[in-house]
Amino acid sequence: MAETDREAEVRARRDRVGGVLRALREIVVEHGHIDRADEHVVADEFNLSRAEVRGIVSFYHDLKTRPQPGVQVRVCQAEACQSVGARELTARVETHLGVKLGEADETVSLDPVYCLGLCAQAPSMMVNGRPVARADLCDLAEELPV
Ligand code: FES
């Protein structure tokens, strides 16, 4: 049987530093999410059971298993950000976007993140991969591409 494109992609990643986790992360970056067929390919290439790969995928929140909306917002919930108003910021962002933390609709997702490395400039959030330091709702309105 001929090798599929996805099998070739995963095979090329098999012997690199980072192993299975890096391969799964790169599938998300390149294809937006990991589907069941991807899990099977990764299991075969890394000589793991499908249950092991499923366990990894389900453990890491960033390993998305469904297509993601065009706007992805993450608000830091870790201690330094909490100490300067992350919970209040989160509540305002939820109201502004119309989705609760950890939820998504067709256009936007709102997820927690636990430290973006911007603790000295907290509270912090990320909009479509772009970090926002000393975030407030005005920043979100400016950052949102919708
Ligand atoms: S605790 Fe929020 S960026 Fe570090």
CSV table of C-alpha atoms and ligand atoms in Angstrom, one decimal:
chain,number,residue,atom,x,y,z
A,1,MET,CA,0.0,0.0,0.0
A,2,ALA,CA,1.3,3.5,-0.9
A,3,GLU,CA,2.3,5.8,1.9
A,4,THR,CA,-0.1,8.7,2.4
A,5,ASP,CA,1.1,12.3,2.7
A,6,ARG,CA,0.3,12.3,6.4
A,7,GLU,CA,2.3,9.1,7.0
A,8,ALA,CA,5.3,10.7,5.2
A,9,GLU,CA,5.0,13.8,7.3
A,10,VAL,CA,4.9,11.9,10.5
A,11,ARG,CA,7.7,9.5,9.4
A,12,ALA,CA,9.9,12.6,8.7
A,13,ARG,CA,9.4,13.7,12.3
A,14,ARG,CA,9.9,10.3,14.0
A,15,ASP,CA,13.6,10.5,14.8
A,16,ARG,CA,13.8,14.2,15.8
A,17,VAL,CA,14.1,15.7,19.2
A,18,GLY,CA,10.7,16.1,20.8
A,19,GLY,CA,9.4,12.8,19.4
A,20,VAL,CA,5.7,12.1,19.5
A,21,LEU,CA,4.7,15.3,21.3
A,22,ARG,CA,6.5,17.5,18.8
A,23,ALA,CA,5.0,15.5,15.9
A,24,LEU,CA,1.5,16.0,17.3
A,25,ARG,CA,2.0,19.7,17.9
A,26,GLU,CA,3.3,20.2,14.4
A,27,ILE,CA,0.2,18.4,13.0
A,28,VAL,CA,-1.9,21.0,14.9
A,29,VAL,CA,0.1,23.9,13.6
A,30,GLU,CA,0.0,22.7,10.0
A,31,HIS,CA,-3.5,21.3,9.8
A,32,GLY,CA,-5.4,23.0,12.6
A,33,HIS,CA,-6.3,19.9,14.6
A,34,ILE,CA,-5.5,16.2,15.1
A,35,ASP,CA,-8.2,13.7,13.9
A,36,ARG,CA,-8.5,10.0,14.6
A,37,ALA,CA,-6.6,9.1,11.4
A,38,ASP,CA,-3.7,11.3,12.5
A,39,GLU,CA,-3.6,9.5,15.9
A,40,HIS,CA,-3.5,6.1,14.1
A,41,VAL,CA,-0.6,7.3,11.9
A,42,VAL,CA,1.3,8.6,14.8
A,43,ALA,CA,0.8,5.4,16.8
A,44,ASP,CA,2.0,3.3,13.9
A,45,GLU,CA,5.1,5.5,13.2
A,46,PHE,CA,6.1,5.9,16.9
A,47,ASN,CA,5.3,2.2,17.7
A,48,LEU,CA,2.8,3.2,20.3
A,49,SER,CA,-0.7,1.9,20.9
A,50,ARG,CA,-3.6,4.1,19.7
A,51,ALA,CA,-4.7,4.4,23.4
A,52,GLU,CA,-1.3,5.8,24.3
A,53,VAL,CA,-1.5,8.4,21.6
A,54,ARG,CA,-5.1,9.2,22.5
A,55,GLY,CA,-3.9,9.7,26.1
A,56,ILE,CA,-1.3,12.2,25.1
A,57,VAL,CA,-3.7,14.1,22.8
A,58,SER,CA,-6.4,14.2,25.5
A,59,PHE,CA,-3.9,15.3,28.2
A,60,TYR,CA,-2.6,18.4,26.4
A,61,HIS,CA,-5.2,21.1,25.9
A,62,ASP,CA,-3.2,22.6,23.0
A,63,LEU,CA,-3.5,19.4,21.0
A,64,LYS,CA,-6.8,20.3,19.4
A,65,THR,CA,-9.0,17.5,18.1
A,66,ARG,CA,-11.5,19.8,16.3
A,67,PRO,CA,-11.1,22.5,13.7
A,68,GLN,CA,-10.6,25.8,15.5
A,69,PRO,CA,-12.5,29.1,14.9
A,70,GLY,CA,-10.6,31.9,13.1
A,71,VAL,CA,-10.2,34.0,16.3
A,72,GLN,CA,-8.5,32.3,19.3
A,73,VAL,CA,-8.2,34.2,22.5
A,74,ARG,CA,-6.3,33.0,25.6
A,75,VAL,CA,-6.2,34.7,28.9
A,76,CYS,CA,-3.5,33.9,31.4
A,77,GLN,CA,-5.0,32.5,34.7
A,78,ALA,CA,-1.7,31.9,36.5
A,79,GLU,CA,-0.7,33.6,39.8
A,80,ALA,CA,1.0,36.7,38.6
A,81,CYS,CA,-1.8,37.6,36.3
A,82,GLN,CA,-4.4,36.8,38.9
A,83,SER,CA,-2.7,39.1,41.4
A,84,VAL,CA,-3.4,42.1,39.0
A,85,GLY,CA,-6.9,41.3,37.8
A,86,ALA,CA,-6.9,38.4,35.4
A,87,ARG,CA,-10.2,37.1,36.8
A,88,GLU,CA,-11.8,40.5,36.2
A,89,LEU,CA,-10.3,40.7,32.8
A,90,THR,CA,-11.5,37.2,32.0
A,91,ALA,CA,-15.1,38.1,33.0
A,92,ARG,CA,-15.0,41.2,30.8
A,93,VAL,CA,-13.6,39.3,27.9
A,94,GLU,CA,-16.3,36.6,28.3
A,95,THR,CA,-18.9,39.3,28.1
A,96,HIS,CA,-17.3,41.0,25.2
A,97,LEU,CA,-16.9,37.8,23.1
A,98,GLY,CA,-20.1,36.1,24.3
A,99,VAL,CA,-18.3,32.8,25.2
A,100,LYS,CA,-17.2,31.5,28.5
A,101,LEU,CA,-13.6,30.5,29.4
A,102,GLY,CA,-12.9,27.1,27.9
A,103,GLU,CA,-15.6,27.4,25.3
A,104,ALA,CA,-15.9,28.4,21.6
A,105,ASP,CA,-18.5,29.3,19.0
A,106,GLU,CA,-18.1,29.3,15.2
A,107,THR,CA,-16.0,32.4,15.2
A,108,VAL,CA,-14.1,32.7,18.5
A,109,SER,CA,-12.6,30.5,21.2
A,110,LEU,CA,-11.6,31.6,24.7
A,111,ASP,CA,-9.2,29.4,26.5
A,112,PRO,CA,-7.1,29.7,29.7
A,113,VAL,CA,-3.4,29.6,29.6
A,114,TYR,CA,-1.1,29.2,32.5
A,115,CYS,CA,1.7,31.8,32.1
A,116,LEU,CA,2.8,33.4,28.8
A,117,GLY,CA,6.1,34.5,30.2
A,118,LEU,CA,4.9,38.0,30.6
A,119,CYS,CA,4.4,38.0,34.4
A,120,ALA,CA,6.1,41.3,34.9
A,121,GLN,CA,3.6,42.9,32.5
A,122,ALA,CA,0.5,41.1,33.7
A,123,PRO,CA,-2.3,40.6,33.1
A,124,SER,CA,-1.5,38.9,29.8
A,125,MET,CA,-3.4,37.3,27.0
A,126,MET,CA,-2.8,36.0,23.6
A,127,VAL,CA,-4.9,36.7,20.5
A,128,ASN,CA,-4.3,34.4,17.5
A,129,GLY,CA,-0.8,33.6,18.8
A,130,ARG,CA,0.1,37.2,19.4
A,131,PRO,CA,1.0,38.0,23.1
A,132,VAL,CA,-0.6,41.0,24.7
A,133,ALA,CA,1.0,42.4,27.8
A,134,ARG,CA,-0.8,44.6,30.4
A,135,ALA,CA,-4.0,43.5,28.7
A,136,ASP,CA,-7.3,45.2,29.0
A,137,LEU,CA,-10.5,45.0,27.1
A,138,CYS,CA,-9.4,47.9,24.9
A,139,ASP,CA,-6.4,45.9,23.8
A,140,LEU,CA,-8.7,43.0,22.9
A,141,ALA,CA,-10.9,45.2,20.8
A,142,GLU,CA,-7.9,46.4,18.9
A,143,GLU,CA,-6.4,43.0,18.6
A,144,LEU,CA,-9.4,41.2,17.3
A,145,PRO,CA,-9.5,40.8,13.6
A,146,VAL,CA,-13.3,40.7,13.6
B,1,FES,S1,1.4,34.5,35.2
B,1,FES,FE1,0.5,35.4,33.5
B,1,FES,S2,2.1,35.7,32.1
B,1,FES,FE2,3.0,34.7,33.8
